[in-house]
Short mmCIF file of C-alpha atoms and ligand atoms in Angstrom, two decimals:
data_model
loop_
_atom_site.label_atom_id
_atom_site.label_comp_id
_atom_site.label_asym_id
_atom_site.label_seq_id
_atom_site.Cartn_x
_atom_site.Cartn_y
_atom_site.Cartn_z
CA UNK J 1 -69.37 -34.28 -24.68
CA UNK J 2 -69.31 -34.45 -28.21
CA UNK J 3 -72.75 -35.14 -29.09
CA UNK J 4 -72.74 -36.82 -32.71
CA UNK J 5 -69.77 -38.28 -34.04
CA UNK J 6 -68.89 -40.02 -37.66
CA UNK J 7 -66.68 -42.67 -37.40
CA UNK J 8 -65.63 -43.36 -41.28
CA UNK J 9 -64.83 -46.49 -41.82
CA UNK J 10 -61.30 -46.20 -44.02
CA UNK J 11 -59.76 -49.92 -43.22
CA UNK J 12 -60.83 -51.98 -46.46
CA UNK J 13 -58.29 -53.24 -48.87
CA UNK J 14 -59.99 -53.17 -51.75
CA UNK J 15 -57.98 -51.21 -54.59
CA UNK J 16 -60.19 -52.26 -57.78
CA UNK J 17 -58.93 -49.05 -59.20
CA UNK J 18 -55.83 -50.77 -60.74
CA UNK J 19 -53.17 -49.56 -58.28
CA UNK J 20 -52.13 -51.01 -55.11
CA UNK J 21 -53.65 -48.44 -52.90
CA UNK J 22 -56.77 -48.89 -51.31
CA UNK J 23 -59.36 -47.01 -53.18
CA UNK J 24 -59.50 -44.33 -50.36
CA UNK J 25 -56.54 -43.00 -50.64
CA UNK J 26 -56.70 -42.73 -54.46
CA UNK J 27 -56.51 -39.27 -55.50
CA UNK J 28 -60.06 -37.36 -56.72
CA UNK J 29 -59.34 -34.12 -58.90
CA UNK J 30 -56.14 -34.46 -56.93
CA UNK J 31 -57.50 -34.66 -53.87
CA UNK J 32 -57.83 -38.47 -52.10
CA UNK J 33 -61.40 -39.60 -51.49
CA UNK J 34 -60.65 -40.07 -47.78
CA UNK J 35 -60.43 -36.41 -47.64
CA UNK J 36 -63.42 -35.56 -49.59
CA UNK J 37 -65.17 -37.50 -47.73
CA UNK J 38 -64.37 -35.69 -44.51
CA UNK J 39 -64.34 -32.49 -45.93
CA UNK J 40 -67.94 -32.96 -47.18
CA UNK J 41 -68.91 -34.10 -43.18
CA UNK J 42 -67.29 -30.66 -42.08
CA UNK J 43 -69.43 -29.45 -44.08
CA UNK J 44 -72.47 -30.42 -41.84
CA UNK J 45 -72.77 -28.43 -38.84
CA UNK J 46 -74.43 -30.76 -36.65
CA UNK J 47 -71.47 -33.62 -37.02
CA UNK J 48 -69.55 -32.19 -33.80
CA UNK J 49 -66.56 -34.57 -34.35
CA UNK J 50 -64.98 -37.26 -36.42
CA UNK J 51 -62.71 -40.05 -36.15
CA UNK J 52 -61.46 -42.95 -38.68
CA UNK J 53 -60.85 -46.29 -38.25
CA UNK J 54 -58.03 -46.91 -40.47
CA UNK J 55 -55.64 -50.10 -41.55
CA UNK J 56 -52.66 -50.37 -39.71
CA UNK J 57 -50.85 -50.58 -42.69
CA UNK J 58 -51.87 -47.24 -43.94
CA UNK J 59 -50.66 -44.73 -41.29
CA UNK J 60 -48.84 -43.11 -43.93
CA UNK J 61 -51.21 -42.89 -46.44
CA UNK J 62 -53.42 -41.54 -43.77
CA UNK J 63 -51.58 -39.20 -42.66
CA UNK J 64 -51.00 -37.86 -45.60
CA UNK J 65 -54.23 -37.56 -46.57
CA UNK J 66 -56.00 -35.52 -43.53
CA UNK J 67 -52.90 -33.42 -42.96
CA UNK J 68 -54.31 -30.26 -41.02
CA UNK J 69 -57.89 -31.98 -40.64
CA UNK J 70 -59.33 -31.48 -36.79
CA UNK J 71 -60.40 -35.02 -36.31
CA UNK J 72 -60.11 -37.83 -33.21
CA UNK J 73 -57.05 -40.03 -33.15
CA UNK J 74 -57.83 -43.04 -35.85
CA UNK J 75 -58.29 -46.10 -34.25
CA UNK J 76 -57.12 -49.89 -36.09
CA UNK J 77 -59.73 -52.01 -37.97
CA UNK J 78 -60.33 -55.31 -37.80
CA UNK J 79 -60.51 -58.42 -40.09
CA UNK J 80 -63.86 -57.33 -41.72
CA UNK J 81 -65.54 -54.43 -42.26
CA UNK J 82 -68.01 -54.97 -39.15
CA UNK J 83 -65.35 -55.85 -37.07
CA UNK J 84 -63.76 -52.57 -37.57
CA UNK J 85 -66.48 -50.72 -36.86
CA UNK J 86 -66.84 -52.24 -33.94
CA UNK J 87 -63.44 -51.09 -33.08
CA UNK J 88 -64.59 -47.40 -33.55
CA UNK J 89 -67.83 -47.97 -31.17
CA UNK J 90 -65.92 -49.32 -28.96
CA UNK J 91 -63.21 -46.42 -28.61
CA UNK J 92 -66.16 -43.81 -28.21
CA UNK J 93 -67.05 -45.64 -24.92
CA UNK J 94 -65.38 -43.90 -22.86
CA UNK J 95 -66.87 -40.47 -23.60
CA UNK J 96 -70.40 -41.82 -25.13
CA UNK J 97 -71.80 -39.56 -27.81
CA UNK J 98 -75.82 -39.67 -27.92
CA UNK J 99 -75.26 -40.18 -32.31
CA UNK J 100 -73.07 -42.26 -34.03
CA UNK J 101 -73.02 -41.35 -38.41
CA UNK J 102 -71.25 -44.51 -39.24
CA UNK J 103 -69.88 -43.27 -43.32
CA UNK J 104 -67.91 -45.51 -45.98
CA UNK J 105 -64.83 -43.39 -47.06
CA UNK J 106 -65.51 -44.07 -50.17
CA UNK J 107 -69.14 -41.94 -50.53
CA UNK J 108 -67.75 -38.81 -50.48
CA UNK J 109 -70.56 -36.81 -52.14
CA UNK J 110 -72.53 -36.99 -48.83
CA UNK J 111 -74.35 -33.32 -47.77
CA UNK J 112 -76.35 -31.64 -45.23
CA UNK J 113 -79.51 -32.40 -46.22
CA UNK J 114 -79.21 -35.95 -46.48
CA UNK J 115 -77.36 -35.96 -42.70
CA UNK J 116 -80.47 -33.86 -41.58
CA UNK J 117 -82.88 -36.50 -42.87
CA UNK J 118 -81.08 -39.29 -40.86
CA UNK J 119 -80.71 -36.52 -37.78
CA UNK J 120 -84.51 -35.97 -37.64
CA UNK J 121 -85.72 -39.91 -38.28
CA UNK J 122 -83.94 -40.85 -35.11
CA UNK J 123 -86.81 -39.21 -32.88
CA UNK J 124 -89.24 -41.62 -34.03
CA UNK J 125 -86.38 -44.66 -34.49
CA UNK J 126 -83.47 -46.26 -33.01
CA UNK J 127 -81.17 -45.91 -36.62
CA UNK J 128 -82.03 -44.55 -39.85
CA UNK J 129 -80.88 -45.24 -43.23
CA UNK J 130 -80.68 -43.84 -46.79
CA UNK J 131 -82.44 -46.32 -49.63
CA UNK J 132 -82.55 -44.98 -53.03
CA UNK J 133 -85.34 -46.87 -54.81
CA UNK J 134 -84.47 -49.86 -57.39
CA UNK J 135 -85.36 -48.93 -61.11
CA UNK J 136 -83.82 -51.40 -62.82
CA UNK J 137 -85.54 -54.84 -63.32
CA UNK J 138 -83.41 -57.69 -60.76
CA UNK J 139 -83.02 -60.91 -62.40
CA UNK J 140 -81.53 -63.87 -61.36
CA UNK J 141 -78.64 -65.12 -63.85
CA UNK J 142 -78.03 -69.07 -64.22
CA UNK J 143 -75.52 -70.30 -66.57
CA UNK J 144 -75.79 -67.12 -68.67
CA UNK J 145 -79.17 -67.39 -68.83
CA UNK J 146 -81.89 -65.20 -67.01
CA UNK J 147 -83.55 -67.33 -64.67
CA UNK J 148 -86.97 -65.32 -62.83
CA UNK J 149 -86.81 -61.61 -62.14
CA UNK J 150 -86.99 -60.69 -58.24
CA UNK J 151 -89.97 -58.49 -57.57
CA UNK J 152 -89.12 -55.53 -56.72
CA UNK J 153 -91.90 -53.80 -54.97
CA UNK J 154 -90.20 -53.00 -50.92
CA UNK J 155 -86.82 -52.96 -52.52
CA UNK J 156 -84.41 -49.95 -51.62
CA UNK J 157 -80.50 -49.72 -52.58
CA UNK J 158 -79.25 -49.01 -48.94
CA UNK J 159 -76.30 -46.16 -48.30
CA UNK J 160 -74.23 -44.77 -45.90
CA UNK J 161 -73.96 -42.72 -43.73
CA UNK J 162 -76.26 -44.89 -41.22
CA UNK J 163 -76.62 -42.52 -38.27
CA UNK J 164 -78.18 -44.87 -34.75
CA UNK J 165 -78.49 -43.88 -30.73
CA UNK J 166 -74.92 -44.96 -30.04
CA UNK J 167 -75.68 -46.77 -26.89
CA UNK J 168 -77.87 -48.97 -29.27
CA UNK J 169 -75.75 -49.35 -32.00
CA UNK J 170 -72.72 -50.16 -29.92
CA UNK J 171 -74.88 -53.09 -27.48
CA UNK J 172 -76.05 -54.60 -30.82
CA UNK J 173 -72.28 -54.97 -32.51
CA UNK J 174 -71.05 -56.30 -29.35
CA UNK J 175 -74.77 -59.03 -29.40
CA UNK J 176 -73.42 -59.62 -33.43
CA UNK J 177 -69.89 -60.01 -32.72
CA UNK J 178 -68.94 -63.62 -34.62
CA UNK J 179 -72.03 -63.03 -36.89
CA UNK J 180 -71.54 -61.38 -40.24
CA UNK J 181 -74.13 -58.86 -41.28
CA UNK J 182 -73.93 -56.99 -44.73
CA UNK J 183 -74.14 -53.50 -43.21
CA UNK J 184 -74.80 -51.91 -39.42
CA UNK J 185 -78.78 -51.59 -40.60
CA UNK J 186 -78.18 -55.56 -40.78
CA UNK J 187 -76.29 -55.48 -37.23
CA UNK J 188 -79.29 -53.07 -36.07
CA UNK J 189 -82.12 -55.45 -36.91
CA UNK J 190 -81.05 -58.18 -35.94
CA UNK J 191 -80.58 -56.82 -32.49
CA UNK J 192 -84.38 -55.78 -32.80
CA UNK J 193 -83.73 -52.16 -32.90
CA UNK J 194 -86.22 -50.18 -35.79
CA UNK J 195 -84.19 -49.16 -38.41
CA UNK J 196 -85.62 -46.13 -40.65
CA UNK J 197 -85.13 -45.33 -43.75
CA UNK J 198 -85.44 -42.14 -45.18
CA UNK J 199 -84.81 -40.87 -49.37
CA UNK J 200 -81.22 -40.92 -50.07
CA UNK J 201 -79.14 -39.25 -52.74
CA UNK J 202 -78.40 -40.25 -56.41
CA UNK J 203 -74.93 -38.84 -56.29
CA UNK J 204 -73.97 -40.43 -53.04
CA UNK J 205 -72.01 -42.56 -54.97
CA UNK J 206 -69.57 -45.29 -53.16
CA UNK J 207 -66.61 -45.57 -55.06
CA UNK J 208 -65.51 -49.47 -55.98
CA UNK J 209 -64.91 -49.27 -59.84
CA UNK J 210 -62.53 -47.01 -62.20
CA UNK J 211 -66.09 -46.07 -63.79
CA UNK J 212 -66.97 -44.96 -60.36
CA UNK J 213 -64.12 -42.40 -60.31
CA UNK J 214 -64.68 -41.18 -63.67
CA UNK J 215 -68.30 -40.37 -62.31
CA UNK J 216 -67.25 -38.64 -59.63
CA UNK J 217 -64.85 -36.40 -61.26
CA UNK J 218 -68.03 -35.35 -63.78
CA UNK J 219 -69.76 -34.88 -60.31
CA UNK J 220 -66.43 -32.08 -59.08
CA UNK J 221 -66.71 -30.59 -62.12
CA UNK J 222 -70.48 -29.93 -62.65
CA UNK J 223 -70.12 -28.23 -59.25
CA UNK J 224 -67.28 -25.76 -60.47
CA UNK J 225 -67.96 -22.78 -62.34
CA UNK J 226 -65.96 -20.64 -64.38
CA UNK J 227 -65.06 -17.13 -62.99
CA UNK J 228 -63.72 -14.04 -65.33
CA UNK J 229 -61.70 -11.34 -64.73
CA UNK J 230 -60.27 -8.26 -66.31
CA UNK J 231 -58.00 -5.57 -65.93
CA UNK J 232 -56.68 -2.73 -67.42
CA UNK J 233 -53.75 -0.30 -66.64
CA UNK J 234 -51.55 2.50 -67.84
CA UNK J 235 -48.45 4.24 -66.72
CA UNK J 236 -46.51 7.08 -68.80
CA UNK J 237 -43.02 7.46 -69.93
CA UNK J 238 -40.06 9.48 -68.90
CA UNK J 239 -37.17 9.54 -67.99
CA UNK J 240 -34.92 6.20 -68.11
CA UNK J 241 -33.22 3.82 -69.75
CA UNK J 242 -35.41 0.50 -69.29
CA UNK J 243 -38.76 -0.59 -68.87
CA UNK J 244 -39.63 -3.65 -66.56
CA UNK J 245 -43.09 -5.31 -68.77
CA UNK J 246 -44.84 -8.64 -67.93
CA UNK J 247 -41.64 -9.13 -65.33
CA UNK J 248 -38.97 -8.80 -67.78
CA UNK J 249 -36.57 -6.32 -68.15
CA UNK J 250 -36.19 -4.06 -71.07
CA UNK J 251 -33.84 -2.17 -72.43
CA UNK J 252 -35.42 1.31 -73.48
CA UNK J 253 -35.32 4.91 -74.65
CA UNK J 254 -37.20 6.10 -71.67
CA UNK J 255 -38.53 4.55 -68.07
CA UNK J 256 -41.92 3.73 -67.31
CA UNK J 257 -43.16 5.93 -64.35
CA UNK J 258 -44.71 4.65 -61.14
CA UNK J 259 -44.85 4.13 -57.54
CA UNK J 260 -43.40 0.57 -57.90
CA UNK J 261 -41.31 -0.88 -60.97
CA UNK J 262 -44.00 -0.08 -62.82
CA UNK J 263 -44.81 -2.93 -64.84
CA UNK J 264 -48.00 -2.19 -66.73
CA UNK J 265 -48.43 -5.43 -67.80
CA UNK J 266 -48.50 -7.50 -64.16
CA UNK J 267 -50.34 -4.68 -62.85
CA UNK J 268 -53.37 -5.56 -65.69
CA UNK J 269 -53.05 -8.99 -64.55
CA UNK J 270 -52.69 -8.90 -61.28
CA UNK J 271 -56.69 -6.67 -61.13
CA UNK J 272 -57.83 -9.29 -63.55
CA UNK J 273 -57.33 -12.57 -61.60
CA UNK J 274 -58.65 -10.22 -58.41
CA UNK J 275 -61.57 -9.17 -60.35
CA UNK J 276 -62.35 -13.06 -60.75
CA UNK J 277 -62.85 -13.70 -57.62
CA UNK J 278 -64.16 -10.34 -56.49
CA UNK J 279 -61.43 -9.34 -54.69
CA UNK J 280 -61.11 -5.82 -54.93
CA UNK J 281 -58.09 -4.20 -57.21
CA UNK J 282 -54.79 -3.58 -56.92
CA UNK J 283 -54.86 -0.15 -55.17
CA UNK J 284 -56.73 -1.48 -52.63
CA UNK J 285 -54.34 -3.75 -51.84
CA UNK J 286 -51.39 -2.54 -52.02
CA UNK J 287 -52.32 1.05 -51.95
CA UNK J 288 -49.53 3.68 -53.67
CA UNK J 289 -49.33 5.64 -50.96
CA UNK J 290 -47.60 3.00 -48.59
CA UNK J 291 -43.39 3.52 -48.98
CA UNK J 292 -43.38 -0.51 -48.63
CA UNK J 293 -43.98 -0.64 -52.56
CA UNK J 294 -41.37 2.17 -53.94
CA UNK J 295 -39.86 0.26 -57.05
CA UNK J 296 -41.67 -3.03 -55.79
CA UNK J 297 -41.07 -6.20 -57.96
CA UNK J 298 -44.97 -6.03 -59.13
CA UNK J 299 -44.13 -10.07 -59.13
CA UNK J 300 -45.49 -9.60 -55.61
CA UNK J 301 -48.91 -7.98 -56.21
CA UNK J 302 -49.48 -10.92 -58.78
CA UNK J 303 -48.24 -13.74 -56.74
CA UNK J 304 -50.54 -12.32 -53.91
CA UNK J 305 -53.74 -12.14 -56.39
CA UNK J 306 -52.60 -15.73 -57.31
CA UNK J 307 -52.82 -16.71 -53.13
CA UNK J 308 -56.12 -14.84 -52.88
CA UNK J 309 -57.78 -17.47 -55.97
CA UNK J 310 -56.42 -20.48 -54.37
CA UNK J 311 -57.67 -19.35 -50.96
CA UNK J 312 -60.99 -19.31 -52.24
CA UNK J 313 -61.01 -22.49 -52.97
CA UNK J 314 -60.22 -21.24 -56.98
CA UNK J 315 -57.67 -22.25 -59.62
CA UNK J 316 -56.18 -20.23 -62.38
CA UNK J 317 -57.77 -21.83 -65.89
CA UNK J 318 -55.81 -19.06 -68.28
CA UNK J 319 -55.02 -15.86 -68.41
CA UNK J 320 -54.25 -13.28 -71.15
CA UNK J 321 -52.33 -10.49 -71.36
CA UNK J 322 -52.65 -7.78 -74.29
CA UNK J 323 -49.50 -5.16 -74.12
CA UNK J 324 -50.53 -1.74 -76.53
CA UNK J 325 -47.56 0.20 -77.62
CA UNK J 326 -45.31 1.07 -80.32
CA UNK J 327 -41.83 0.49 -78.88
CA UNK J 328 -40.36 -2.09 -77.43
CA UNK J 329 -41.35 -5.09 -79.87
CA UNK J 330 -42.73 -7.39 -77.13
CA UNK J 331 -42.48 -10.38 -80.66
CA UNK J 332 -39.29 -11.37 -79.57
CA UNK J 333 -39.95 -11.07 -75.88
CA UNK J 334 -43.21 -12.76 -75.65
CA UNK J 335 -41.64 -16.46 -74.59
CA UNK J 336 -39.54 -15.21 -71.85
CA UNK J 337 -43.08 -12.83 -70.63
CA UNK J 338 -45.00 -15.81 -70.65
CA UNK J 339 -42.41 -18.23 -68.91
CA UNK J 340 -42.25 -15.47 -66.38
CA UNK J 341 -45.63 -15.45 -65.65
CA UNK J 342 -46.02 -18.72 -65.34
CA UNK J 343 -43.40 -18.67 -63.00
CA UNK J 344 -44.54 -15.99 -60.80
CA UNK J 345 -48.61 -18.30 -61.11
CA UNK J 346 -47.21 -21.31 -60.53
CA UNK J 347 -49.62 -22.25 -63.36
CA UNK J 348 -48.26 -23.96 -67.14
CA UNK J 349 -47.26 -21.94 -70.06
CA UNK J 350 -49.64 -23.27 -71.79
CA UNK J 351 -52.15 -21.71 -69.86
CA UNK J 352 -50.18 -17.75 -70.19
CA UNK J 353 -51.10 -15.77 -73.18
CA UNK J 354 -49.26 -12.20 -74.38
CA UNK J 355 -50.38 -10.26 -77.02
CA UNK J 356 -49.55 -7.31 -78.53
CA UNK J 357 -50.97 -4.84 -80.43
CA UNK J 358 -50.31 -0.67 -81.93
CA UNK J 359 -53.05 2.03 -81.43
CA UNK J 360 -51.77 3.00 -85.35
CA UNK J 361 -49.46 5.83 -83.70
CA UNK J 362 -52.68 7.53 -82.46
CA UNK J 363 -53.25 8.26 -79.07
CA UNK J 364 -51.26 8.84 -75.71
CA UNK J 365 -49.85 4.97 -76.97
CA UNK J 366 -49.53 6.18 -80.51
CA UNK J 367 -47.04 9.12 -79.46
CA UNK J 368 -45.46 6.84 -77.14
CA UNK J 369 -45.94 9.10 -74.55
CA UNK J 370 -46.77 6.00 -72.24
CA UNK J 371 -47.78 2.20 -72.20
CA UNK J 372 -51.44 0.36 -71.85
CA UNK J 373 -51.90 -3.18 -71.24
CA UNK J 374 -55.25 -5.13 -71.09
CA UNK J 375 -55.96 -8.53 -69.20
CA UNK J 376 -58.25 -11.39 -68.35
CA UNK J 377 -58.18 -14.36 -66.26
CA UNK J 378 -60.53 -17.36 -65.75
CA UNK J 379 -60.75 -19.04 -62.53
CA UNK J 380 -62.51 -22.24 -62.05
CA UNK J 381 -64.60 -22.15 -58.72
CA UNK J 382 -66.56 -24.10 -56.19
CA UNK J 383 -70.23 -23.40 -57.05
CA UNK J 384 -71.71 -21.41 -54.08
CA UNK J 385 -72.89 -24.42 -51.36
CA UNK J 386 -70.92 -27.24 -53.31
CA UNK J 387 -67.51 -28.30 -52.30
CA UNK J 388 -66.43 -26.73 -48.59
MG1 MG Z 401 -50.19 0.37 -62.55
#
């Protein structure tokens, strides 16, 4: 038996955020919060399952939005907030956990350590809490006008996730059922169960306001770092009558020799996006001495670095390309070399840079006797222990 399970409340309607879907299923850094959310509890080890309690009118939304998530069926909600939640305790029943992390959808900064401060305050308490202390002076406001600040000495601002003995939790929402509470610490006392509460976490914001979601893409972004990569390659001339540079074909006095289609320029690239993410280089992956890449499109080896980023959790920021000859011109071909490899990245143009430059006719370059190109890439990443 599962022994702690979050049930995330999803069901509320609220959609302050301008459009007319619940704020939930608004999209984070392209990603909705619903998902962040449970991808941040996925992140905590000692969560062994998690189901949502969802509005019937959003199964597509929902659907949508944990696509390829390992989570229980959702069950309905209710008419309020508590009501749904009782829904989820009650659907656990039949296979009782010992823990129950009840979670807002919309706090999806939630982490480990704040889960393991609930975890360990239930040995001494039936449900614990995070409260993140009040700063700010509370006044009352009458008619505009302040009337008596509220001491705040005791105060906390309470969060979620509230984590309780589910046998507990679930007897007191079925005591409060008809009673409103303002949370399931509120459902909790009342029942005369103790109710810890333990430091919570400044960026465990919920999300209610567009302010909220510009906050919370600052938050994504301070925990991405930039990643750089270069590369650098060469392959000689001979015999021929094109070369194949930055995936476009070229007309030419002579061929550019290689294993594959030799295409100095992808090849640069291609050992500069895997250098950003410490991936090896291009021999190692797709080593010359395997027949499967005799005159390969090197469109391949790039659009596999490219899968390798976005597997680790990375996206492509820019990249730049410098080609060094003498012959061809690469002027005139530079739009069509950057739309290509774009194309191949599945990133804008506007992010694709090639550049060319002569070694002065000195040099292997100089005499034309072969072809050097040059490359970075920057990939933004998930800072090690941010984002799973
Ligand atoms: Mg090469």
């Amino acid at each position: 038996l599962p022994h702690t399970v979050a049930l995330v409340a999803a069901a509320g309607r609220g959609s302050r955020f301008g459009g007319d879907r619940p704020k939930q299923y608004a999209a984070l850094a392209g990603m909705p919060v619903l998902r962040r959310t449970l991808a941040a509890l996925r992140g905590v080890p000692e969560i062994d399952a998690m189901r949502c309690i969802v509005h019937p009118d959003d199964g597509d939304a929902y659907r949508e939005a944990v696509a390829g998530l390992d989570l229980l069926a959702p069950v309905p909600g209710g008419a309020s907030r508590q009501e749904s939640v009782r829904f989820g305790l009650e659907s656990l029943a039949d296979a009782p956990p010992a823990i129950v992390l009840i979670h807002d959808a919309a706090r999806p900064f939630v982490d480990r350590p704040l889960v393991l401060r609930l975890l360990r305050a239930l040995s001494s308490a039936d449900g614990a809490i995070p409260g993140r202390p009040v700063t700010d002076t509370l006044t009352r406001v009458a008619d505009g006008r302040t009337a008596g600040s509220i001491d705040r000495a005791g105060l906390v601002r309470a969060q979620t996730p509230q984590a309780f003995r589910y046998d507990a939790i679930l007897a007191a929402h079925r005591a409060a059922s008809g009673r409103a509470h303002t949370d399931d610490a509120g459902v909790a006392e009342a029942a005369g169960l103790s109710v810890a509460v333990v430091p919570g976490s400044e960026d465990n914001i919920k999300l209610t306001t567009p302010e909220d979601m510009e906050r919370a893409a600052a938050l994504l972004a301070r925990d991405r770092e930039t990643r750089i990569g270069t590369g650098f390659d060469v392959h000689a001339l001979g015999p021929g009558d094109h070369v194949v540079i930055c995936g476009v074909r070229i007309p030419h006095e002579g061929g550019l020799v290689g294993h594959s289609d030799a295409d100095v320029g992808l090849h640069a690239l291609t050992d500069a996006l895997l250098g950003a993410v410490a991936c090896g280089d291009i021999g190692s992956h797709f080593p010359p001495s395997d027949p499967r890449w005799r005159g390969a499109d090197s469109a391949l080896f790039l659009a596999e670095a490219a899968r390798l980023v976005r597997a680790a959790g990375g996206s492509i920021v820019n990249v730049d390309v410098t080609l060094i000859c003498e012959r061809p011109k690469i002027g005139p071909l530079r739009e069509a070399m950057r739309a290509r490899i774009a194309d191949i990245l599945a990133i804008d143009t506007s992010r694709v840079s090639v550049k060319a430059t002569t070694t002065e006719r000195l040099g292997f370059a100089g005499r034309e006797e072969g072809i050097a190109a040059q490359a970075a890439a920057s990939v933004a990443m998930p800072s090690p222990g941010s984002e799973p």
